[in-house]
Structures are given as C-alpha cells and as structure tokens.
Tab-separated table of C-alpha atoms and ligand atoms in Angstrom:
chain	number	residue	atom	x	y	z
A	1	MET	CA	97.052	-14.884	49.240
A	2	TRP	CA	95.079	-16.926	46.707
A	3	PHE	CA	93.518	-15.360	43.642
A	4	THR	CA	91.081	-17.836	42.089
A	5	ASP	CA	88.840	-18.402	39.073
A	6	HIS	CA	85.779	-17.730	41.280
A	7	MET	CA	87.183	-14.377	42.371
A	8	LEU	CA	87.868	-13.407	38.772
A	9	PHE	CA	84.340	-14.393	37.770
A	10	HIS	CA	82.759	-12.228	40.463
A	11	TYR	CA	85.231	-9.401	39.908
A	12	HIS	CA	84.040	-9.098	36.343
A	13	ARG	CA	80.480	-8.591	37.538
A	14	CYS	CA	81.369	-6.298	40.421
A	15	ARG	CA	84.702	-5.073	41.812
A	16	ARG	CA	83.138	-4.602	45.228
A	17	ARG	CA	81.996	-8.221	45.294
A	18	VAL	CA	85.532	-9.577	45.067
A	19	TYR	CA	86.576	-7.330	47.960
A	20	LEU	CA	83.620	-8.332	50.160
A	21	ASP	CA	84.088	-12.026	49.349
A	22	SER	CA	87.701	-11.723	50.493
A	23	TYR	CA	87.427	-9.446	53.519
A	24	GLY	CA	83.711	-8.858	54.275
A	25	ASP	CA	81.916	-10.040	57.414
A	26	THR	CA	80.245	-13.212	56.133
A	27	THR	CA	77.522	-12.991	58.802
A	28	LEU	CA	76.156	-10.023	56.815
A	29	LYS	CA	75.536	-12.129	53.704
A	30	ASP	CA	71.975	-12.989	52.652
A	31	PRO	CA	70.996	-16.684	52.774
A	32	PRO	CA	70.711	-18.238	49.292
A	33	SER	CA	67.243	-17.937	47.766
A	34	ASP	CA	65.348	-21.027	46.567
A	35	TYR	CA	65.944	-19.843	43.021
A	36	PHE	CA	69.685	-19.585	43.575
A	37	VAL	CA	69.757	-23.119	44.998
A	38	LYS	CA	67.735	-24.343	42.032
A	39	LEU	CA	70.149	-22.727	39.575
A	40	ARG	CA	73.062	-24.362	41.353
A	41	GLU	CA	71.373	-27.760	41.123
A	42	ASP	CA	70.413	-27.258	37.478
A	43	SER	CA	73.979	-26.238	36.746
A	44	ALA	CA	75.391	-29.399	38.397
A	45	GLU	CA	72.914	-31.551	36.452
A	46	HIS	CA	73.839	-29.831	33.200
A	47	ARG	CA	77.546	-30.335	33.919
A	48	GLN	CA	77.014	-34.034	34.561
A	49	ALA	CA	75.082	-34.485	31.319
A	50	ILE	CA	77.662	-32.604	29.239
A	51	LEU	CA	80.619	-34.455	30.719
A	52	ALA	CA	79.080	-37.936	30.508
A	53	PRO	CA	80.553	-38.650	27.026
A	54	PHE	CA	84.055	-37.905	28.378
A	55	ALA	CA	83.918	-40.844	30.836
A	56	PRO	CA	85.979	-42.259	32.380
A	57	LEU	CA	86.904	-38.991	34.124
A	58	HIS	CA	89.934	-39.050	36.379
A	59	GLN	CA	89.656	-36.889	39.442
A	60	PRO	CA	92.582	-35.950	41.709
A	61	ILE	CA	92.152	-37.143	45.289
A	62	TYR	CA	93.197	-34.811	48.109
A	63	GLU	CA	92.039	-33.538	51.496
A	64	LYS	CA	89.395	-30.802	51.204
A	65	TYR	CA	91.030	-27.354	50.885
A	66	ASP	CA	94.546	-28.806	50.630
A	67	TRP	CA	95.064	-27.112	47.286
A	68	GLU	CA	98.769	-27.882	47.105
A	69	ALA	CA	98.023	-31.591	47.383
A	70	GLY	CA	95.296	-31.203	44.747
A	71	ALA	CA	97.745	-29.509	42.368
A	72	ILE	CA	100.365	-32.243	42.904
A	73	ALA	CA	97.799	-35.008	42.296
A	74	THR	CA	96.616	-33.213	39.135
A	75	TYR	CA	100.146	-32.811	37.824
A	76	GLN	CA	100.858	-36.492	38.415
A	77	MET	CA	97.830	-37.371	36.297
A	78	MET	CA	98.986	-34.996	33.587
A	79	GLN	CA	102.426	-36.564	33.633
A	80	ALA	CA	100.859	-40.011	33.390
A	81	GLY	CA	98.973	-38.786	30.306
A	82	VAL	CA	95.393	-39.670	31.372
A	83	GLU	CA	92.843	-38.685	28.728
A	84	THR	CA	90.526	-36.455	30.802
A	85	ILE	CA	90.964	-34.920	34.226
A	86	TYR	CA	87.862	-33.780	36.089
A	87	ARG	CA	88.187	-30.753	38.376
A	88	GLY	CA	91.992	-30.770	38.416
A	89	ILE	CA	93.733	-28.085	40.488
A	90	LEU	CA	96.163	-25.772	38.695
A	91	ILE	CA	98.382	-23.376	40.624
A	92	THR	CA	101.015	-20.848	39.619
A	93	GLU	CA	102.769	-17.855	41.138
A	94	GLY	CA	101.278	-14.361	40.808
A	95	PRO	CA	102.780	-10.983	41.805
A	96	SER	CA	104.416	-10.560	45.271
A	97	ASN	CA	102.728	-12.946	47.718
A	98	VAL	CA	99.791	-13.857	45.465
A	99	ARG	CA	99.238	-17.321	44.053
A	100	TYR	CA	96.822	-18.044	41.216
A	101	ARG	CA	94.577	-21.070	41.467
A	102	THR	CA	91.946	-22.458	39.123
A	103	GLU	CA	89.823	-25.567	38.731
A	104	PRO	CA	88.724	-26.166	35.118
A	105	ASP	CA	85.790	-28.553	34.745
A	106	ILE	CA	87.895	-30.849	32.603
A	107	LEU	CA	91.339	-30.973	31.053
A	108	VAL	CA	91.448	-32.959	27.820
A	109	LYS	CA	94.651	-34.513	26.433
A	110	GLN	CA	95.815	-33.487	22.954
A	111	PRO	CA	98.809	-34.560	20.827
A	112	GLY	CA	101.641	-31.962	20.782
A	113	GLU	CA	104.901	-31.062	22.521
A	114	SER	CA	104.963	-29.861	26.138
A	115	TRP	CA	106.992	-30.329	29.322
A	116	LEU	CA	104.856	-33.417	29.894
A	117	GLY	CA	105.991	-35.233	26.699
A	118	ASP	CA	104.365	-35.419	23.279
A	119	TRP	CA	100.997	-34.362	24.666
A	120	TYR	CA	99.464	-31.397	26.431
A	121	TYR	CA	96.080	-30.419	27.854
A	122	VAL	CA	93.282	-28.083	26.836
A	123	PRO	CA	90.831	-26.653	29.437
A	124	TYR	CA	87.024	-26.868	29.134
A	125	ASN	CA	84.448	-25.205	31.375
A	126	VAL	CA	80.738	-26.075	31.431
A	127	LYS	CA	78.220	-23.242	31.875
A	128	LEU	CA	74.451	-23.234	32.024
A	129	GLY	CA	74.164	-19.936	30.126
A	130	LYS	CA	73.238	-19.796	26.445
A	131	LYS	CA	75.769	-17.136	25.508
A	132	PRO	CA	79.539	-16.941	26.050
A	133	LYS	CA	79.367	-14.131	28.597
A	134	PRO	CA	82.587	-12.099	29.004
A	135	GLU	CA	83.087	-13.407	32.560
A	136	TYR	CA	83.011	-17.008	31.270
A	137	GLN	CA	85.624	-16.130	28.653
A	138	LEU	CA	87.814	-14.283	31.130
A	139	VAL	CA	87.883	-17.327	33.407
A	140	ALA	CA	88.605	-19.575	30.414
A	141	ALA	CA	91.597	-17.341	29.567
A	142	PHE	CA	92.723	-17.606	33.206
A	143	ASN	CA	92.548	-21.412	32.927
A	144	ALA	CA	94.623	-21.316	29.728
A	145	TYR	CA	97.198	-18.993	31.281
A	146	ILE	CA	97.784	-21.107	34.406
A	147	LEU	CA	97.766	-24.290	32.347
A	148	ALA	CA	100.489	-22.798	30.122
A	149	GLU	CA	102.570	-22.102	33.235
A	150	VAL	CA	102.095	-25.685	34.441
A	151	GLN	CA	102.673	-27.637	31.200
A	152	GLY	CA	105.072	-25.235	29.432
A	153	VAL	CA	102.883	-24.601	26.381
A	154	TRP	CA	99.741	-22.573	25.728
A	155	PRO	CA	96.676	-24.495	24.604
A	156	GLU	CA	95.606	-23.062	21.240
A	157	THR	CA	92.265	-22.185	22.813
A	158	ALA	CA	90.100	-22.710	25.882
A	159	TRP	CA	86.605	-24.123	25.465
A	160	LEU	CA	83.189	-23.382	26.881
A	161	PHE	CA	80.333	-25.866	26.823
A	162	LEU	CA	77.219	-23.712	26.946
A	163	LYS	CA	73.571	-24.686	27.177
A	164	GLU	CA	73.134	-25.229	23.474
A	165	LYS	CA	76.573	-25.022	21.929
A	166	GLN	CA	80.301	-25.324	22.352
A	167	CYS	CA	82.380	-22.189	21.953
A	168	ALA	CA	86.133	-21.538	21.531
A	169	VAL	CA	87.476	-18.561	23.460
A	170	ASN	CA	89.660	-16.143	21.514
A	171	LEU	CA	92.745	-16.060	23.730
A	172	GLU	CA	94.397	-13.253	21.768
A	173	ARG	CA	91.484	-11.087	22.742
A	174	TYR	CA	90.922	-12.301	26.282
A	175	VAL	CA	94.453	-12.677	27.644
A	176	PRO	CA	95.074	-8.885	27.544
A	177	LYS	CA	91.697	-8.373	29.265
A	178	LEU	CA	92.761	-10.928	31.846
A	179	GLN	CA	96.002	-9.038	32.453
A	180	GLU	CA	94.063	-5.800	32.966
A	181	ALA	CA	91.733	-7.491	35.430
A	182	LEU	CA	94.610	-9.021	37.403
A	183	ASP	CA	96.400	-5.660	37.551
A	184	ASP	CA	93.239	-3.917	38.714
A	185	CYS	CA	92.690	-6.475	41.469
A	186	LEU	CA	96.237	-6.931	42.648
A	187	ASP	CA	98.152	-3.696	42.006
A	188	ILE	CA	100.310	-3.245	45.061
A	189	ASN	CA	99.384	0.435	45.524
A	190	ASP	CA	95.799	0.706	44.407
A	191	GLY	CA	94.396	-2.759	43.611
A	192	VAL	CA	90.862	-3.703	44.647
A	193	LEU	CA	92.284	-6.349	46.965
A	194	THR	CA	95.199	-4.315	48.270
A	195	ASN	CA	93.024	-1.379	49.346
A	196	SER	CA	91.850	-1.071	52.929
A	197	GLU	CA	88.315	-0.033	51.879
A	198	PRO	CA	85.885	-1.766	49.497
A	199	PRO	CA	85.032	-0.092	46.181
A	200	GLU	CA	82.047	2.252	46.389
A	201	VAL	CA	78.642	0.622	46.461
A	202	PHE	CA	76.601	0.800	43.268
A	203	ILE	CA	73.249	-0.957	43.159
A	204	SER	CA	72.369	-2.274	39.745
A	205	ARG	CA	69.403	-4.612	39.899
A	206	SER	CA	70.452	-6.860	37.013
A	207	ARG	CA	73.886	-7.416	38.561
A	208	CYS	CA	73.054	-7.330	42.268
A	209	ASP	CA	69.852	-9.387	42.342
A	210	MET	CA	71.592	-12.739	42.786
A	211	CYS	CA	74.437	-11.428	44.945
A	212	PRO	CA	74.586	-12.565	48.584
A	213	TRP	CA	75.763	-9.083	49.628
A	214	LEU	CA	72.665	-7.333	48.304
A	215	GLY	CA	71.061	-6.750	51.716
A	216	TYR	CA	74.271	-5.299	53.092
A	217	CYS	CA	75.063	-3.163	50.029
A	218	TYR	CA	71.485	-1.983	49.696
A	219	SER	CA	71.355	-0.718	53.283
A	220	GLU	CA	74.622	1.102	52.717
A	221	ALA	CA	73.302	2.678	49.489
A	222	LYS	CA	70.053	3.592	51.224
A	223	ALA	CA	71.896	5.216	54.134
A	224	GLN	CA	73.839	7.341	51.644
A	225	ASN	CA	70.762	8.030	49.481
A	226	HIS	CA	73.108	6.870	46.758
A	227	LEU	CA	72.511	7.988	43.191
A	228	SER	CA	72.536	4.366	41.985
A	229	LEU	CA	69.097	3.992	43.612
A	230	LEU	CA	67.759	6.431	41.057
A	231	PRO	CA	66.386	4.770	37.889
A	232	GLY	CA	68.315	6.021	34.869
A	233	VAL	CA	71.619	6.569	36.673
A	234	THR	CA	73.607	3.776	35.102
A	235	LYS	CA	76.999	2.466	36.130
A	236	LYS	CA	78.416	4.018	32.972
A	237	ARG	CA	76.871	7.447	33.547
A	238	TYR	CA	77.543	7.675	37.267
A	239	PRO	CA	81.294	8.556	37.112
A	240	ASP	CA	80.512	11.417	34.693
A	241	LEU	CA	77.974	12.833	37.153
A	242	VAL	CA	80.462	12.590	40.000
A	243	GLU	CA	83.129	14.283	37.883
A	244	ILE	CA	80.952	17.345	37.383
A	245	GLY	CA	80.130	17.467	41.091
A	246	ILE	CA	76.675	15.858	41.103
A	247	THR	CA	76.818	13.308	43.871
A	248	THR	CA	73.397	13.555	45.521
A	249	VAL	CA	69.768	13.187	44.438
A	250	GLU	CA	69.139	16.764	45.564
A	251	ALA	CA	71.948	18.137	43.384
A	252	LEU	CA	70.609	16.281	40.369
A	253	ALA	CA	67.045	17.421	41.078
A	254	LYS	CA	68.232	21.038	41.002
A	255	ALA	CA	70.448	20.699	37.906
A	256	GLN	CA	69.727	22.613	34.737
A	257	PRO	CA	68.984	20.211	31.840
A	258	THR	CA	70.630	22.227	29.060
A	259	GLN	CA	73.810	22.712	31.001
A	260	LEU	CA	73.841	19.103	32.198
A	261	ALA	CA	73.362	17.850	28.632
A	262	TYR	CA	76.337	19.946	27.547
A	263	LEU	CA	78.551	18.727	30.402
A	264	LEU	CA	77.633	15.053	29.933
A	265	ALA	CA	77.649	15.289	26.119
A	266	VAL	CA	74.209	13.654	25.880
A	267	GLU	CA	70.891	14.757	24.410
A	268	GLN	CA	68.789	17.111	26.492
A	269	ARG	CA	65.853	14.702	26.596
A	270	VAL	CA	68.158	12.328	28.518
A	271	THR	CA	69.071	14.908	31.144
A	272	GLU	CA	65.471	16.118	31.398
A	273	LYS	CA	64.368	12.611	32.244
A	274	MET	CA	67.148	12.163	34.813
A	275	ILE	CA	66.275	15.473	36.452
A	276	PHE	CA	62.544	14.681	36.548
A	277	GLN	CA	63.395	11.350	38.135
A	278	ALA	CA	65.587	13.027	40.751
A	279	GLN	CA	62.825	15.570	41.444
A	280	ALA	CA	60.305	12.751	41.941
A	281	ASN	CA	62.585	10.939	44.382
A	282	TRP	CA	63.607	14.133	46.147
A	283	THR	CA	60.055	15.387	46.652
A	284	GLY	CA	58.457	11.950	47.072
A	285	SER	CA	55.775	12.725	44.479
A	286	ALA	CA	54.934	11.909	40.868
A	287	VAL	CA	56.291	14.314	38.243
A	288	PRO	CA	54.619	14.420	34.809
A	289	LEU	CA	57.024	14.205	31.873
A	290	LEU	CA	55.645	17.210	30.067
A	291	ARG	CA	57.110	17.693	26.638
A	292	GLY	CA	59.056	20.919	26.396
A	293	SER	CA	58.508	21.485	30.083
A	294	THR	CA	62.029	22.655	30.680
A	295	SER	CA	63.060	24.053	27.320
A	296	ALA	CA	59.839	25.702	26.154
A	297	ARG	CA	57.610	26.300	29.116
A	298	ASN	CA	54.738	27.666	27.093
A	299	ASN	CA	54.464	24.519	25.081
A	300	ASN	CA	53.784	21.879	27.728
A	301	THR	CA	52.028	18.766	26.559
A	302	PHE	CA	51.317	15.567	28.387
A	303	PRO	CA	52.703	12.645	26.369
A	304	LEU	CA	49.689	10.348	26.812
A	305	THR	CA	46.293	10.615	25.239
A	306	LEU	CA	43.115	8.762	26.185
A	307	ASP	CA	43.756	6.356	23.299
A	308	HIS	CA	47.033	5.276	24.835
A	309	VAL	CA	45.270	3.905	27.930
A	310	PRO	CA	41.788	2.965	26.709
A	311	THR	CA	39.078	2.583	29.321
A	312	THR	CA	36.270	0.377	28.042
A	313	ASP	CA	33.348	-1.639	29.405
A	314	ILE	CA	35.482	-4.785	29.469
A	315	GLU	CA	39.248	-4.747	30.038
A	316	LEU	CA	41.619	-7.697	30.270
A	317	TYR	CA	44.781	-7.816	32.413
A	318	PHE	CA	47.199	-10.490	31.316
A	319	ASP	CA	50.294	-12.031	32.876
A	320	ILE	CA	52.319	-15.099	31.902
A	321	GLU	CA	54.342	-17.454	34.086
A	322	ALA	CA	57.191	-19.283	32.397
A	323	ALA	CA	59.801	-21.869	33.368
A	324	PRO	CA	62.827	-20.897	31.252
A	325	ASP	CA	64.746	-23.974	32.441
A	326	LYS	CA	62.053	-26.131	30.818
A	327	ASP	CA	61.483	-23.764	27.903
A	328	LEU	CA	57.854	-23.751	28.985
A	329	ILE	CA	54.943	-21.333	29.343
A	330	TYR	CA	52.857	-22.922	32.060
A	331	LEU	CA	50.335	-20.229	32.931
A	332	HIS	CA	48.329	-17.558	31.130
A	333	GLY	CA	46.575	-15.535	33.817
A	334	VAL	CA	43.789	-13.227	32.641
A	335	LEU	CA	41.796	-10.894	34.866
A	336	VAL	CA	38.541	-9.834	33.210
A	337	VAL	CA	37.319	-6.490	34.551
A	338	ASN	CA	33.762	-5.451	33.741
A	339	ASN	CA	33.537	-1.718	34.368
A	340	GLN	CA	29.764	-1.721	33.930
A	341	THR	CA	28.969	-4.315	36.573
A	342	GLY	CA	32.090	-3.754	38.668
A	343	SER	CA	32.900	-7.487	38.515
A	344	GLU	CA	36.388	-8.932	38.325
A	345	THR	CA	36.959	-12.539	37.225
A	346	PHE	CA	40.333	-14.224	37.147
A	347	HIS	CA	41.016	-17.055	34.648
A	348	ALA	CA	44.052	-19.289	35.125
A	349	LEU	CA	44.843	-21.194	31.939
A	350	VAL	CA	47.422	-23.525	33.294
A	351	ALA	CA	49.592	-26.345	31.987
A	352	GLU	CA	49.543	-28.655	34.993
A	353	THR	CA	52.169	-30.741	33.215
A	354	PRO	CA	54.643	-29.515	30.570
A	355	ASP	CA	52.834	-31.428	27.802
A	356	GLN	CA	49.738	-29.259	28.391
A	357	GLU	CA	51.406	-26.071	27.190
A	358	GLU	CA	49.614	-26.246	23.839
A	359	THR	CA	46.193	-26.839	25.430
A	360	ALA	CA	46.664	-23.864	27.757
A	361	TRP	CA	47.620	-21.727	24.747
A	362	PHE	CA	44.415	-22.532	22.863
A	363	GLU	CA	42.340	-21.969	26.003
A	364	PHE	CA	43.938	-18.554	26.289
A	365	LEU	CA	43.138	-17.753	22.633
A	366	ALA	CA	39.526	-18.828	23.110
A	367	LEU	CA	39.163	-16.662	26.206
A	368	VAL	CA	40.630	-13.458	24.763
A	369	ASN	CA	38.726	-14.027	21.532
A	370	SER	CA	35.472	-14.105	23.462
A	371	TYR	CA	36.062	-10.417	24.302
A	372	PRO	CA	37.031	-9.313	20.794
A	373	HIS	CA	37.159	-5.567	21.503
A	374	ALA	CA	38.626	-5.474	24.984
A	375	PRO	CA	42.089	-3.957	25.409
A	376	ILE	CA	44.593	-6.413	26.883
A	377	TYR	CA	46.811	-4.749	29.448
A	378	HIS	CA	50.147	-6.306	30.332
A	379	PHE	CA	53.429	-5.184	31.870
A	380	CYS	CA	56.581	-5.085	29.645
A	381	PRO	CA	56.921	-6.647	26.169
A	382	TYR	CA	57.297	-10.278	27.271
A	383	GLU	CA	53.595	-11.197	27.012
A	384	ALA	CA	53.283	-9.841	23.460
A	385	GLN	CA	56.513	-11.532	22.365
A	386	THR	CA	55.378	-14.832	23.874
A	387	VAL	CA	51.990	-14.713	22.167
A	388	ARG	CA	53.745	-14.231	18.824
A	389	ARG	CA	56.119	-17.124	19.575
A	390	LEU	CA	53.372	-19.529	20.704
A	391	ALA	CA	51.325	-18.707	17.609
A	392	ASP	CA	54.334	-19.641	15.473
A	393	LEU	CA	54.840	-22.809	17.489
A	394	TYR	CA	51.278	-24.136	17.850
A	395	GLY	CA	49.203	-22.117	15.390
A	396	ASN	CA	46.659	-19.361	15.880
A	397	GLY	CA	43.491	-21.427	16.429
A	398	GLY	CA	41.705	-19.258	13.848
A	399	VAL	CA	42.546	-16.033	15.703
A	400	ASN	CA	44.091	-13.144	13.798
A	401	ILE	CA	47.284	-12.712	15.848
A	402	ASP	CA	48.137	-9.297	14.396
A	403	TYR	CA	44.720	-8.010	15.385
A	404	LEU	CA	45.019	-9.643	18.791
A	405	LEU	CA	48.411	-8.028	19.410
A	406	GLY	CA	46.965	-4.707	18.252
A	407	ARG	CA	44.768	-4.858	21.385
A	408	PHE	CA	47.779	-5.264	23.688
A	409	VAL	CA	48.700	-2.251	25.829
A	410	ASP	CA	52.058	-2.288	27.588
A	411	ILE	CA	51.265	-0.314	30.732
A	412	HIS	CA	54.924	-0.257	31.790
A	413	LYS	CA	55.807	1.687	28.647
A	414	ARG	CA	52.890	4.037	29.174
A	415	VAL	CA	54.074	4.833	32.701
A	416	VAL	CA	57.732	5.423	31.822
A	417	ASP	CA	56.734	7.594	28.867
A	418	ALA	CA	54.470	9.762	30.966
A	419	VAL	CA	55.611	10.150	34.524
A	420	ALA	CA	58.577	9.999	36.903
A	421	LEU	CA	57.703	8.278	40.168
A	422	PRO	CA	59.560	8.248	43.479
A	423	VAL	CA	60.616	4.613	43.117
A	424	GLU	CA	63.914	2.792	42.799
A	425	SER	CA	62.784	0.747	39.839
A	426	TYR	CA	59.920	0.651	37.356
A	427	ALA	CA	59.342	-3.061	37.964
A	428	LEU	CA	55.693	-3.945	38.622
A	429	LYS	CA	56.390	-4.649	42.302
A	430	HIS	CA	57.903	-1.229	42.924
A	431	LEU	CA	55.265	0.701	40.994
A	432	ALA	CA	52.193	-1.065	42.348
A	433	ARG	CA	53.490	-0.978	45.917
A	434	TRP	CA	54.075	2.741	45.665
A	435	MET	CA	50.460	3.013	44.501
A	436	GLY	CA	49.332	1.146	47.618
A	437	PHE	CA	48.892	-2.376	46.233
A	438	GLU	CA	50.162	-5.369	48.223
A	439	TRP	CA	50.680	-8.951	47.080
A	440	ARG	CA	49.010	-11.565	49.284
A	441	ASP	CA	52.276	-13.530	49.483
A	442	GLU	CA	54.959	-11.072	50.418
A	443	ASP	CA	57.845	-13.235	49.169
A	444	ALA	CA	56.300	-14.236	45.859
A	445	ASN	CA	58.171	-13.277	42.715
A	446	GLY	CA	58.843	-14.639	39.232
A	447	ALA	CA	61.969	-16.569	40.257
A	448	GLN	CA	60.208	-18.114	43.249
A	449	SER	CA	57.255	-19.175	41.099
A	450	ILE	CA	59.669	-21.103	38.838
A	451	CYS	CA	60.819	-23.004	41.939
A	452	TRP	CA	57.218	-23.593	43.032
A	453	TYR	CA	56.287	-24.995	39.626
A	454	GLY	CA	59.255	-27.390	39.850
A	455	ASP	CA	58.115	-28.367	43.362
A	456	TRP	CA	54.560	-28.964	42.084
A	457	LEU	CA	55.821	-31.240	39.284
A	458	ARG	CA	58.091	-33.120	41.678
A	459	THR	CA	55.646	-33.590	44.582
A	460	GLY	CA	52.150	-33.224	43.114
A	461	ASP	CA	51.344	-30.996	46.106
A	462	ARG	CA	48.651	-28.580	44.942
A	463	THR	CA	49.651	-25.973	47.514
A	464	TYR	CA	52.529	-25.019	45.232
A	465	LEU	CA	50.300	-24.629	42.198
A	466	ASN	CA	47.706	-22.646	44.137
A	467	THR	CA	50.384	-20.291	45.435
A	468	ILE	CA	51.510	-19.628	41.851
A	469	LEU	CA	47.935	-18.918	40.770
A	470	ARG	CA	47.464	-16.489	43.659
A	471	TYR	CA	50.718	-14.746	42.779
A	472	ASN	CA	49.776	-14.520	39.101
A	473	GLU	CA	46.316	-13.162	39.927
A	474	ASP	CA	47.937	-10.533	42.130
A	475	ASP	CA	50.250	-9.559	39.270
A	476	CYS	CA	47.176	-9.049	37.066
A	477	GLN	CA	45.503	-7.044	39.831
A	478	ALA	CA	48.658	-4.967	40.256
A	479	THR	CA	48.711	-4.225	36.521
A	480	TYR	CA	45.078	-3.126	36.826
A	481	ARG	CA	46.003	-0.859	39.754
A	482	VAL	CA	48.830	0.748	37.771
A	483	LYS	CA	46.547	1.396	34.818
A	484	ASP	CA	43.900	2.928	37.060
A	485	TRP	CA	46.432	5.124	38.790
A	486	LEU	CA	47.842	6.352	35.479
A	487	VAL	CA	44.407	7.234	34.107
A	488	ASN	CA	43.575	9.201	37.266
A	489	PHE	CA	46.906	10.968	37.149
A	490	ALA	CA	46.443	11.872	33.477
A	491	GLN	CA	42.855	13.192	33.825
A	492	PRO	CA	43.735	16.823	34.705
A	493	PHE	CA	46.085	17.061	31.713
A	494	TRP	CA	43.471	15.672	29.334
A	495	GLN	CA	40.861	18.048	30.733
A	496	SER	CA	43.119	21.094	30.371
A	497	GLU	CA	44.062	20.080	26.825
A	498	SER	CA	40.404	19.755	25.824
A	499	LEU	CA	39.562	23.288	27.032
B	501	SF4	S1	75.225	-6.316	45.985
B	501	SF4	FE1	75.817	-5.383	44.080
B	501	SF4	S2	77.272	-3.778	44.687
B	501	SF4	FE2	77.123	-5.195	46.397
B	501	SF4	S3	78.764	-6.654	46.076
B	501	SF4	FE3	76.942	-7.528	45.179
B	501	SF4	S4	76.994	-6.959	43.035
B	501	SF4	FE4	78.432	-5.637	44.127
C-alpha cells in the first residue's frame, strides 16, 4: 500500500478524509466547484511563476502512475548531480507492507556529503497560502524524511514558497509530529487506514467546505442528527461531551448548565449557550438568550435594547464583494430602505475593472455620506474592517471615518448575542433562509461570485457581472430581512421591560 504526501496533507485536515480517499466509493464524491477549479488553476500559475527563476528544471520522464520508474529516473538525475529537479518521485519503505511516496515541487542541489557524492538535495514545496499552515509543514517534513532515506543525509531544512514569502520548516519540531501522524494512520491494530470502518463523521464548515466528500458526510451526519451540526459544538469540545454521555441533541437540550459546566470545566455561560442552541434545534424554534435565565430565573433580561438595532426613517444595508486573489474590492452594494415611503433602492458601486477600485470607493463614501444619520447594517465584521482599510489606502474623501463606522451595525453579532435559532450555522444564508428569504440564484455564493468576476474580466460578458449584482443585492435584502426579524422577535421583551 502507498502512503503519500497528498494523503498526509488531507489526514491533517481530517482523519476521515484519508480513509474515504483510500477506500470510499468515489461515485459518492461531489463534483469540483468552479471555485475549487479556479483555486487549482491559480495554484498552478503561482507555482510556475515561483519556479521560473530555477530554470532549467529537469523533470523525470516515466509512464503515468509507474511510480517505481519515476523514482529510478529521479535517482539517476540526483546521481548525475543536476541542479534542480522538478516533481521528482521519492520512495522509501514504511511499516509492514506500506511504502512512502512523495513528490516535492523541486529538489535543489547543495554542496555537502551524501551517498550521491559531495552534494545533496533540499526539498521545496510551493503553496498558494500566505501562512505556513501546519499541513504544509508536515508534508515538508515528510519530503525531508524520505529524501534522507534516499540520499543518506538529512537536508538541514525543508522549504516552503508561500504567496508572499519563503519559509524554512523547523524539522526538529515537525519530524516528531510526522511520526505521530504516520503511527496514527498506519498502526497495525488501530490505524485510520488499517481499520475496517472510517472515523466518525464530524462536520466542520471551515474544514469540510472544500472537501469532495461533503455531500456524503453531510447526509450521514444529518441521518444521525449528529452533534457536529449544532453551532458551538466544536471538534475540540465534542469528545468531552461524548465522554460524559451526551451524544444527541436531545440529551444536550435537557442538560443542566451548572452541572455541565462543572463536568466540562468551562464557564457556565458557555454551557448555557450550548444548551439554548440544542433546545432551539430540538424544538425547531427560536430561543431568546435571556441573561440569568437558567441561574437566576427571576432576573431575566433580554440582551438587546432598541439602540442595538435602530429603526429609523432611512436605513442602509451594505455588502461588499471582494476578489482576494486579486487583492481587490470590486463591489460595494448598498440597499437604501426608506421606512416612510416604503421604497427600497439598490446601489451597486462597482469596479468594472480592477483599476476602478478607488473610484468605486469614493462613490460609496459619497452615497453613505448623503444619508448622514442612517444606520448602516452589515453582516459580520468584514465590511467595517474593509472600510477602515480602504480609507487608509485611498483616503477618506472628506468623510469622518470614525463617525461613519460608528453608524455600522453588525447584525450577525446582534443575532448571536440575542437568540439561538434552529440552524446549522449563523452564516447569512442559513439565517435568512430559516426566516423565509430566498436568493434569486440558488447556487450563488461568495466563492462563486469570485469566479464570475474573473469570468467577466476574461470574457467581457455582462451576464456574469449582472449575476454578481443580483447576488449582492439579495445579500443586502437578506441582511434587511434578518434585521426585521430580530426587531419583531425582540418587541415583546422590550415591551415587558418598559412596563
Ligand atoms: S466532508 Fe468533512 S468530515 Fe467528511 S471527509 Fe471531508 S473533511 Fe472529513
């Protein structure tokens, strides 16, 4: 059996993934999304640009999938002492019938003693990420380990070329982690890959979103009503819950917060929130997060006041679209709601080409400044952070940015502070859909809009741009819907408090 650099990479993100990649029914995998394809293309482009200065690159020639032949061709190049080897194949023996295989982006020749002569090689991998993520470093350590087995000497380090910098991997730190990972995967009695069943499913949006097994894993989690579908139950906290016998949403909904806090060794406010969340999902209805509602029942207070979600004659709903690959903000969408006339007007301040980012920024400032007292609702901190950044970059156009940001209201924060909802995530899509809102384009999302903007720049086809504008307007409308829902939900609490 092969154990490869790709398997190690995915193992670090999810133990179940490495099992499914090895033994799962591939017909159950999701097709790659446009965004995934784009990332793969961007990554290949980035690799080409980074490796250009190393030309000429020598690449071993072998029949596709004939790894043995690839390893022999690579070793012959190493023996010949070529300066740089592109995508060489390195193989060594692992435990029992396992063989380790890796494919570093390049191997670069260095002076020094080895089995090859008075030179040896150092491995480099190219990654599109900005930071040296642990999985990158683990794979780099794997490269160094197999290379040491092949050439008879350890490279002093393994290198990562990242988006903006080059980074040396600390092998003293990562080789022991590598050993742990290999043991966990390959242990003859209880390794991930030697077991007959995959590791338990655990849906974590940040980790699973780009995984081709998401559809399959999600339906399994759904069928089990798995606790990982409950916001707040993290991968770290889940084993502790299982250990004390809480394995279902119902059990968590009925738990006692003081006792649970004691058993989990966390603050009571944490367990209160988890229990409220479980109650919301179990009953299918919204649960207010009343302060002291479980510990001091006579002292219930609703955490939001009218000032937290101001309702005024004019309200603005704001959403940005960005292209992180181009370091670009290409759309400021603003929905102007006039509560007196009942009118709603959407403004799309768009950079049709990347060099129009600055113009779109000043158009945005002019628009929001023309409603100097209107609250500006947005979802999550990104909009506020971006406004601050663009002001630093291009200037404030005479607008007081501190005052402007003082008008911003993060409706996501208001919701999570005030209420537990029967949703799997507090992302805008999940919240607004639960409240009955639907996007006109069912498949639209932030990642897809990045692809559409790229398509618009490449083809000039306005359909792409118009689809983005429609999606952005719907995001603003959804934010408006969430705000409206929250105000309606809060009304009875405000009325009872004012009595
Ligand atoms: S969807 Fe999530 S749980 Fe399933 S294999 Fe992928 S990362 Fe792991």
